[in-house]
């Protein structure tokens, strides 16, 4: 039995790397689907378990919708403004009878699995020699860039349904980064 190593999943902190990663996801016959899954994760902070269960009827002709998060069972409003163009173009490629927004490659009656999308992410990450990518990278990257832009940990904490600011900052890797950055220039003598 092959032993799998656990990776420490991190946000993508470099916009050039982020764009390269998105371009890598865009290869193959399901590239458009894979990029849209990733971009929805990047622009909403949703977990992969919630993204894969989005139905066509949830989003068709809408700029926002509500879902119940699988992990927390809390209602969450999802805003699609940042991915509306890609979403509309993608919807136009789907069969009229398709239920799931992101269907399984082999069976349109089922949605893509979290594990299947993890493997897609790993393939793209390996080709770019990135060793910190997993399904939570989308959510962590969203949080990282949201915090970098707004410095609003309270709102981010609410978006993530976290119980404290320290959990949110640790989750998006800000704490480690800030410690590293402050200590590299710190001198007592």
PDB file of N, CA and C in Angstrom, residues 98-182:
ATOM      1  N   UNK A  98     -28.217  19.049 -17.382  1.00  0.00           N
ATOM      2  CA  UNK A  98     -27.199  18.876 -16.336  1.00  0.00           C
ATOM      3  C   UNK A  98     -27.660  19.493 -15.023  1.00  0.00           C
ATOM      4  N   UNK A  99     -27.581  18.717 -13.948  1.00  0.00           N
ATOM      5  CA  UNK A  99     -28.008  19.163 -12.618  1.00  0.00           C
ATOM      6  C   UNK A  99     -26.859  19.867 -11.896  1.00  0.00           C
ATOM      7  N   UNK A 100     -25.705  19.211 -11.842  1.00  0.00           N
ATOM      8  CA  UNK A 100     -24.564  19.733 -11.093  1.00  0.00           C
ATOM      9  C   UNK A 100     -23.775  20.723 -11.942  1.00  0.00           C
ATOM     10  N   UNK A 101     -23.360  21.813 -11.326  1.00  0.00           N
ATOM     11  CA  UNK A 101     -22.545  22.794 -12.032  1.00  0.00           C
ATOM     12  C   UNK A 101     -21.209  22.171 -12.435  1.00  0.00           C
ATOM     13  N   UNK A 102     -20.649  21.366 -11.541  1.00  0.00           N
ATOM     14  CA  UNK A 102     -19.357  20.738 -11.812  1.00  0.00           C
ATOM     15  C   UNK A 102     -19.525  19.225 -11.765  1.00  0.00           C
ATOM     16  N   UNK A 103     -19.887  18.662 -12.899  1.00  0.00           N
ATOM     17  CA  UNK A 103     -20.181  17.235 -12.928  1.00  0.00           C
ATOM     18  C   UNK A 103     -18.906  16.401 -12.990  1.00  0.00           C
ATOM     19  N   UNK A 104     -19.073  15.162 -12.606  1.00  0.00           N
ATOM     20  CA  UNK A 104     -18.025  14.162 -12.668  1.00  0.00           C
ATOM     21  C   UNK A 104     -17.654  13.954 -14.140  1.00  0.00           C
ATOM     22  N   UNK A 105     -16.395  13.741 -14.410  1.00  0.00           N
ATOM     23  CA  UNK A 105     -15.916  13.564 -15.783  1.00  0.00           C
ATOM     24  C   UNK A 105     -16.591  12.388 -16.480  1.00  0.00           C
ATOM     25  N   UNK A 106     -16.881  11.326 -15.762  1.00  0.00           N
ATOM     26  CA  UNK A 106     -17.406  10.113 -16.363  1.00  0.00           C
ATOM     27  C   UNK A 106     -18.911   9.969 -16.248  1.00  0.00           C
ATOM     28  N   UNK A 107     -19.539  10.749 -15.372  1.00  0.00           N
ATOM     29  CA  UNK A 107     -20.978  10.597 -15.143  1.00  0.00           C
ATOM     30  C   UNK A 107     -21.595  11.952 -14.801  1.00  0.00           C
ATOM     31  N   UNK A 108     -22.296  12.548 -15.773  1.00  0.00           N
ATOM     32  CA  UNK A 108     -22.897  13.875 -15.580  1.00  0.00           C
ATOM     33  C   UNK A 108     -23.965  13.914 -14.493  1.00  0.00           C
ATOM     34  N   UNK A 109     -24.455  12.751 -14.074  1.00  0.00           N
ATOM     35  CA  UNK A 109     -25.495  12.744 -13.043  1.00  0.00           C
ATOM     36  C   UNK A 109     -24.902  12.900 -11.638  1.00  0.00           C
ATOM     37  N   UNK A 110     -23.564  12.890 -11.549  1.00  0.00           N
ATOM     38  CA  UNK A 110     -22.886  13.058 -10.256  1.00  0.00           C
ATOM     39  C   UNK A 110     -21.961  14.266 -10.330  1.00  0.00           C
ATOM     40  N   UNK A 111     -21.743  14.909  -9.175  1.00  0.00           N
ATOM     41  CA  UNK A 111     -20.792  16.022  -9.158  1.00  0.00           C
ATOM     42  C   UNK A 111     -19.374  15.490  -8.999  1.00  0.00           C
ATOM     43  N   UNK A 112     -18.418  16.312  -9.377  1.00  0.00           N
ATOM     44  CA  UNK A 112     -17.014  15.968  -9.178  1.00  0.00           C
ATOM     45  C   UNK A 112     -16.791  15.769  -7.675  1.00  0.00           C
ATOM     46  N   UNK A 113     -15.909  14.866  -7.320  1.00  0.00           N
ATOM     47  CA  UNK A 113     -15.640  14.631  -5.897  1.00  0.00           C
ATOM     48  C   UNK A 113     -14.496  15.531  -5.423  1.00  0.00           C
ATOM     49  N   UNK A 114     -14.452  15.744  -4.129  1.00  0.00           N
ATOM     50  CA  UNK A 114     -13.349  16.516  -3.534  1.00  0.00           C
ATOM     51  C   UNK A 114     -12.016  15.856  -3.842  1.00  0.00           C
ATOM     52  N   UNK A 115     -11.988  14.533  -3.765  1.00  0.00           N
ATOM     53  CA  UNK A 115     -10.760  13.786  -4.023  1.00  0.00           C
ATOM     54  C   UNK A 115     -10.319  13.927  -5.481  1.00  0.00           C
ATOM     55  N   UNK A 116     -11.282  13.885  -6.394  1.00  0.00           N
ATOM     56  CA  UNK A 116     -10.968  14.057  -7.811  1.00  0.00           C
ATOM     57  C   UNK A 116     -10.361  15.445  -8.051  1.00  0.00           C
ATOM     58  N   UNK A 117     -10.951  16.475  -7.423  1.00  0.00           N
ATOM     59  CA  UNK A 117     -10.422  17.820  -7.625  1.00  0.00           C
ATOM     60  C   UNK A 117      -9.067  17.989  -6.939  1.00  0.00           C
ATOM     61  N   UNK A 118      -8.869  17.333  -5.805  1.00  0.00           N
ATOM     62  CA  UNK A 118      -7.560  17.357  -5.143  1.00  0.00           C
ATOM     63  C   UNK A 118      -6.483  16.826  -6.092  1.00  0.00           C
ATOM     64  N   UNK A 119      -6.784  15.730  -6.776  1.00  0.00           N
ATOM     65  CA  UNK A 119      -5.812  15.142  -7.713  1.00  0.00           C
ATOM     66  C   UNK A 119      -5.516  16.093  -8.869  1.00  0.00           C
ATOM     67  N   UNK A 120      -6.533  16.817  -9.319  1.00  0.00           N
ATOM     68  CA  UNK A 120      -6.346  17.812 -10.384  1.00  0.00           C
ATOM     69  C   UNK A 120      -5.420  18.923  -9.893  1.00  0.00           C
ATOM     70  N   UNK A 121      -5.660  19.395  -8.675  1.00  0.00           N
ATOM     71  CA  UNK A 121      -4.806  20.435  -8.089  1.00  0.00           C
ATOM     72  C   UNK A 121      -3.371  19.939  -7.931  1.00  0.00           C
ATOM     73  N   UNK A 122      -3.219  18.703  -7.475  1.00  0.00           N
ATOM     74  CA  UNK A 122      -1.887  18.138  -7.272  1.00  0.00           C
ATOM     75  C   UNK A 122      -1.117  18.001  -8.581  1.00  0.00           C
ATOM     76  N   UNK A 123      -1.820  17.620  -9.638  1.00  0.00           N
ATOM     77  CA  UNK A 123      -1.171  17.501 -10.946  1.00  0.00           C
ATOM     78  C   UNK A 123      -0.636  18.863 -11.394  1.00  0.00           C
ATOM     79  N   UNK A 124      -1.460  19.895 -11.257  1.00  0.00           N
ATOM     80  CA  UNK A 124      -1.032  21.250 -11.636  1.00  0.00           C
ATOM     81  C   UNK A 124       0.108  21.717 -10.734  1.00  0.00           C
ATOM     82  N   UNK A 125      -0.011  21.452  -9.437  1.00  0.00           N
ATOM     83  CA  UNK A 125       1.022  21.864  -8.479  1.00  0.00           C
ATOM     84  C   UNK A 125       2.348  21.168  -8.777  1.00  0.00           C
ATOM     85  N   UNK A 126       2.291  19.886  -9.061  1.00  0.00           N
ATOM     86  CA  UNK A 126       3.515  19.133  -9.357  1.00  0.00           C
ATOM     87  C   UNK A 126       4.202  19.657 -10.610  1.00  0.00           C
ATOM     88  N   UNK A 127       3.427  20.026 -11.613  1.00  0.00           N
ATOM     89  CA  UNK A 127       4.044  20.522 -12.844  1.00  0.00           C
ATOM     90  C   UNK A 127       4.726  21.874 -12.622  1.00  0.00           C
ATOM     91  N   UNK A 128       4.279  22.621 -11.606  1.00  0.00           N
ATOM     92  CA  UNK A 128       4.907  23.905 -11.275  1.00  0.00           C
ATOM     93  C   UNK A 128       5.859  23.791 -10.079  1.00  0.00           C
ATOM     94  N   UNK A 129       6.047  22.553  -9.597  1.00  0.00           N
ATOM     95  CA  UNK A 129       6.917  22.264  -8.452  1.00  0.00           C
ATOM     96  C   UNK A 129       6.492  23.020  -7.194  1.00  0.00           C
ATOM     97  N   UNK A 130       5.178  23.036  -6.950  1.00  0.00           N
ATOM     98  CA  UNK A 130       4.622  23.648  -5.739  1.00  0.00           C
ATOM     99  C   UNK A 130       4.242  22.518  -4.793  1.00  0.00           C
ATOM    100  N   UNK A 131       4.761  22.544  -3.582  1.00  0.00           N
ATOM    101  CA  UNK A 131       4.528  21.430  -2.655  1.00  0.00           C
ATOM    102  C   UNK A 131       3.568  21.773  -1.522  1.00  0.00           C
ATOM    103  N   UNK A 132       2.790  22.829  -1.680  1.00  0.00           N
ATOM    104  CA  UNK A 132       1.918  23.270  -0.590  1.00  0.00           C
ATOM    105  C   UNK A 132       0.462  23.452  -1.023  1.00  0.00           C
ATOM    106  N   UNK A 133       0.082  22.850  -2.129  1.00  0.00           N
ATOM    107  CA  UNK A 133      -1.251  23.054  -2.694  1.00  0.00           C
ATOM    108  C   UNK A 133      -2.174  21.896  -2.337  1.00  0.00           C
ATOM    109  N   UNK A 134      -3.368  22.238  -1.884  1.00  0.00           N
ATOM    110  CA  UNK A 134      -4.427  21.275  -1.627  1.00  0.00           C
ATOM    111  C   UNK A 134      -5.755  21.971  -1.860  1.00  0.00           C
ATOM    112  N   UNK A 135      -6.845  21.299  -1.559  1.00  0.00           N
ATOM    113  CA  UNK A 135      -8.154  21.919  -1.798  1.00  0.00           C
ATOM    114  C   UNK A 135      -8.375  23.139  -0.911  1.00  0.00           C
ATOM    115  N   UNK A 136      -7.748  23.166   0.258  1.00  0.00           N
ATOM    116  CA  UNK A 136      -7.901  24.344   1.128  1.00  0.00           C
ATOM    117  C   UNK A 136      -7.083  25.543   0.647  1.00  0.00           C
ATOM    118  N   UNK A 137      -6.210  25.331  -0.331  1.00  0.00           N
ATOM    119  CA  UNK A 137      -5.420  26.450  -0.862  1.00  0.00           C
ATOM    120  C   UNK A 137      -6.312  27.549  -1.429  1.00  0.00           C
ATOM    121  N   UNK A 138      -7.439  27.172  -2.024  1.00  0.00           N
ATOM    122  CA  UNK A 138      -8.357  28.180  -2.579  1.00  0.00           C
ATOM    123  C   UNK A 138      -8.866  29.083  -1.467  1.00  0.00           C
ATOM    124  N   UNK A 139      -9.365  28.466  -0.429  1.00  0.00           N
ATOM    125  CA  UNK A 139      -9.946  29.189   0.705  1.00  0.00           C
ATOM    126  C   UNK A 139      -8.876  30.018   1.428  1.00  0.00           C
ATOM    127  N   UNK A 140      -7.716  29.420   1.634  1.00  0.00           N
ATOM    128  CA  UNK A 140      -6.630  30.126   2.313  1.00  0.00           C
ATOM    129  C   UNK A 140      -6.112  31.283   1.467  1.00  0.00           C
ATOM    130  N   UNK A 141      -6.048  31.088   0.156  1.00  0.00           N
ATOM    131  CA  UNK A 141      -5.593  32.153  -0.740  1.00  0.00           C
ATOM    132  C   UNK A 141      -6.589  33.300  -0.743  1.00  0.00           C
ATOM    133  N   UNK A 142      -7.878  32.968  -0.779  1.00  0.00           N
ATOM    134  CA  UNK A 142      -8.912  34.001  -0.666  1.00  0.00           C
ATOM    135  C   UNK A 142      -8.688  34.814   0.606  1.00  0.00           C
ATOM    136  N   UNK A 143      -8.541  34.123   1.730  1.00  0.00           N
ATOM    137  CA  UNK A 143      -8.369  34.791   3.018  1.00  0.00           C
ATOM    138  C   UNK A 143      -7.108  35.626   3.077  1.00  0.00           C
ATOM    139  N   UNK A 144      -6.033  35.082   2.548  1.00  0.00           N
ATOM    140  CA  UNK A 144      -4.754  35.785   2.555  1.00  0.00           C
ATOM    141  C   UNK A 144      -4.868  37.105   1.804  1.00  0.00           C
ATOM    142  N   UNK A 145      -5.395  37.082   0.592  1.00  0.00           N
ATOM    143  CA  UNK A 145      -5.469  38.296  -0.226  1.00  0.00           C
ATOM    144  C   UNK A 145      -6.540  39.254   0.273  1.00  0.00           C
ATOM    145  N   UNK A 146      -7.622  38.711   0.819  1.00  0.00           N
ATOM    146  CA  UNK A 146      -8.657  39.570   1.408  1.00  0.00           C
ATOM    147  C   UNK A 146      -8.057  40.351   2.582  1.00  0.00           C
ATOM    148  N   UNK A 147      -7.337  39.649   3.435  1.00  0.00           N
ATOM    149  CA  UNK A 147      -6.710  40.309   4.595  1.00  0.00           C
ATOM    150  C   UNK A 147      -5.649  41.314   4.148  1.00  0.00           C
ATOM    151  N   UNK A 148      -4.851  40.947   3.164  1.00  0.00           N
ATOM    152  CA  UNK A 148      -3.822  41.856   2.651  1.00  0.00           C
ATOM    153  C   UNK A 148      -4.446  43.153   2.132  1.00  0.00           C
ATOM    154  N   UNK A 149      -5.605  43.035   1.484  1.00  0.00           N
ATOM    155  CA  UNK A 149      -6.232  44.223   0.905  1.00  0.00           C
ATOM    156  C   UNK A 149      -6.979  45.058   1.938  1.00  0.00           C
ATOM    157  N   UNK A 150      -7.741  44.403   2.827  1.00  0.00           N
ATOM    158  CA  UNK A 150      -8.629  45.148   3.734  1.00  0.00           C
ATOM    159  C   UNK A 150      -8.171  45.184   5.187  1.00  0.00           C
ATOM    160  N   UNK A 151      -7.274  44.301   5.598  1.00  0.00           N
ATOM    161  CA  UNK A 151      -6.827  44.205   7.001  1.00  0.00           C
ATOM    162  C   UNK A 151      -8.010  44.057   7.965  1.00  0.00           C
ATOM    163  N   UNK A 152      -9.073  43.439   7.492  1.00  0.00           N
ATOM    164  CA  UNK A 152     -10.315  43.315   8.255  1.00  0.00           C
ATOM    165  C   UNK A 152     -10.501  41.865   8.698  1.00  0.00           C
ATOM    166  N   UNK A 153      -9.862  41.522   9.798  1.00  0.00           N
ATOM    167  CA  UNK A 153      -9.917  40.144  10.274  1.00  0.00           C
ATOM    168  C   UNK A 153     -11.306  39.788  10.798  1.00  0.00           C
ATOM    169  N   UNK A 154     -12.056  40.763  11.313  1.00  0.00           N
ATOM    170  CA  UNK A 154     -13.394  40.483  11.855  1.00  0.00           C
ATOM    171  C   UNK A 154     -14.339  40.002  10.755  1.00  0.00           C
ATOM    172  N   UNK A 155     -14.345  40.687   9.626  1.00  0.00           N
ATOM    173  CA  UNK A 155     -15.210  40.265   8.516  1.00  0.00           C
ATOM    174  C   UNK A 155     -14.750  38.928   7.963  1.00  0.00           C
ATOM    175  N   UNK A 156     -13.453  38.757   7.828  1.00  0.00           N
ATOM    176  CA  UNK A 156     -12.913  37.499   7.323  1.00  0.00           C
ATOM    177  C   UNK A 156     -13.262  36.342   8.257  1.00  0.00           C
ATOM    178  N   UNK A 157     -13.191  36.590   9.538  1.00  0.00           N
ATOM    179  CA  UNK A 157     -13.564  35.598  10.544  1.00  0.00           C
ATOM    180  C   UNK A 157     -15.030  35.187  10.363  1.00  0.00           C
ATOM    181  N   UNK A 158     -15.901  36.161  10.085  1.00  0.00           N
ATOM    182  CA  UNK A 158     -17.319  35.885   9.853  1.00  0.00           C
ATOM    183  C   UNK A 158     -17.502  35.085   8.566  1.00  0.00           C
ATOM    184  N   UNK A 159     -16.811  35.480   7.508  1.00  0.00           N
ATOM    185  CA  UNK A 159     -16.901  34.758   6.233  1.00  0.00           C
ATOM    186  C   UNK A 159     -16.500  33.300   6.430  1.00  0.00           C
ATOM    187  N   UNK A 160     -15.443  33.067   7.179  1.00  0.00           N
ATOM    188  CA  UNK A 160     -14.938  31.713   7.409  1.00  0.00           C
ATOM    189  C   UNK A 160     -15.689  30.962   8.509  1.00  0.00           C
ATOM    190  N   UNK A 161     -16.551  31.651   9.244  1.00  0.00           N
ATOM    191  CA  UNK A 161     -17.224  31.047  10.396  1.00  0.00           C
ATOM    192  C   UNK A 161     -16.218  30.539  11.429  1.00  0.00           C
ATOM    193  N   UNK A 162     -15.170  31.311  11.649  1.00  0.00           N
ATOM    194  CA  UNK A 162     -14.184  30.981  12.680  1.00  0.00           C
ATOM    195  C   UNK A 162     -14.592  31.620  14.005  1.00  0.00           C
ATOM    196  N   UNK A 163     -14.122  31.043  15.102  1.00  0.00           N
ATOM    197  CA  UNK A 163     -14.534  31.522  16.423  1.00  0.00           C
ATOM    198  C   UNK A 163     -13.623  32.606  16.996  1.00  0.00           C
ATOM    199  N   UNK A 164     -12.450  32.814  16.386  1.00  0.00           N
ATOM    200  CA  UNK A 164     -11.568  33.865  16.907  1.00  0.00           C
ATOM    201  C   UNK A 164     -10.664  34.409  15.803  1.00  0.00           C
ATOM    202  N   UNK A 165     -10.214  35.655  15.968  1.00  0.00           N
ATOM    203  CA  UNK A 165      -9.295  36.237  14.985  1.00  0.00           C
ATOM    204  C   UNK A 165      -7.987  35.453  14.863  1.00  0.00           C
ATOM    205  N   UNK A 166      -7.489  34.934  15.979  1.00  0.00           N
ATOM    206  CA  UNK A 166      -6.210  34.214  15.925  1.00  0.00           C
ATOM    207  C   UNK A 166      -6.319  32.948  15.071  1.00  0.00           C
ATOM    208  N   UNK A 167      -7.466  32.277  15.128  1.00  0.00           N
ATOM    209  CA  UNK A 167      -7.681  31.090  14.291  1.00  0.00           C
ATOM    210  C   UNK A 167      -7.650  31.488  12.818  1.00  0.00           C
ATOM    211  N   UNK A 168      -8.325  32.585  12.495  1.00  0.00           N
ATOM    212  CA  UNK A 168      -8.379  33.054  11.109  1.00  0.00           C
ATOM    213  C   UNK A 168      -6.996  33.435  10.606  1.00  0.00           C
ATOM    214  N   UNK A 169      -6.252  34.197  11.393  1.00  0.00           N
ATOM    215  CA  UNK A 169      -4.914  34.617  10.971  1.00  0.00           C
ATOM    216  C   UNK A 169      -3.976  33.423  10.805  1.00  0.00           C
ATOM    217  N   UNK A 170      -4.062  32.467  11.715  1.00  0.00           N
ATOM    218  CA  UNK A 170      -3.238  31.262  11.608  1.00  0.00           C
ATOM    219  C   UNK A 170      -3.638  30.460  10.365  1.00  0.00           C
ATOM    220  N   UNK A 171      -4.939  30.366  10.111  1.00  0.00           N
ATOM    221  CA  UNK A 171      -5.449  29.605   8.970  1.00  0.00           C
ATOM    222  C   UNK A 171      -4.912  30.146   7.645  1.00  0.00           C
ATOM    223  N   UNK A 172      -4.866  31.467   7.502  1.00  0.00           N
ATOM    224  CA  UNK A 172      -4.415  32.058   6.238  1.00  0.00           C
ATOM    225  C   UNK A 172      -2.904  32.283   6.199  1.00  0.00           C
ATOM    226  N   UNK A 173      -2.213  31.868   7.251  1.00  0.00           N
ATOM    227  CA  UNK A 173      -0.761  31.916   7.263  1.00  0.00           C
ATOM    228  C   UNK A 173      -0.176  33.283   7.546  1.00  0.00           C
ATOM    229  N   UNK A 174      -0.980  34.200   8.049  1.00  0.00           N
ATOM    230  CA  UNK A 174      -0.483  35.551   8.325  1.00  0.00           C
ATOM    231  C   UNK A 174       0.439  35.550   9.537  1.00  0.00           C
ATOM    232  N   UNK A 175       0.090  34.831  10.563  1.00  0.00           N
ATOM    233  CA  UNK A 175       0.882  34.828  11.786  1.00  0.00           C
ATOM    234  C   UNK A 175       2.322  34.408  11.505  1.00  0.00           C
ATOM    235  N   UNK A 176       2.503  33.265  10.829  1.00  0.00           N
ATOM    236  CA  UNK A 176       3.850  32.783  10.509  1.00  0.00           C
ATOM    237  C   UNK A 176       4.610  33.803   9.667  1.00  0.00           C
ATOM    238  N   UNK A 177       3.921  34.347   8.674  1.00  0.00           N
ATOM    239  CA  UNK A 177       4.574  35.302   7.781  1.00  0.00           C
ATOM    240  C   UNK A 177       4.988  36.571   8.522  1.00  0.00           C
ATOM    241  N   UNK A 178       4.096  37.079   9.367  1.00  0.00           N
ATOM    242  CA  UNK A 178       4.418  38.301  10.110  1.00  0.00           C
ATOM    243  C   UNK A 178       5.565  38.071  11.082  1.00  0.00           C
ATOM    244  N   UNK A 179       5.573  36.941  11.746  1.00  0.00           N
ATOM    245  CA  UNK A 179       6.671  36.620  12.666  1.00  0.00           C
ATOM    246  C   UNK A 179       7.986  36.558  11.892  1.00  0.00           C
ATOM    247  N   UNK A 180       7.976  35.847  10.777  1.00  0.00           N
ATOM    248  CA  UNK A 180       9.177  35.718   9.952  1.00  0.00           C
ATOM    249  C   UNK A 180       9.664  37.098   9.485  1.00  0.00           C
ATOM    250  N   UNK A 181       8.741  37.929   8.999  1.00  0.00           N
ATOM    251  CA  UNK A 181       9.117  39.257   8.488  1.00  0.00           C
ATOM    252  C   UNK A 181       9.625  40.192   9.579  1.00  0.00           C
ATOM    253  N   UNK A 182       9.024  40.136  10.764  1.00  0.00           N
ATOM    254  CA  UNK A 182       9.488  41.028  11.831  1.00  0.00           C
ATOM    255  C   UNK A 182      10.812  40.554  12.413  1.00  0.00           C
TER     256      UNK A 182
END
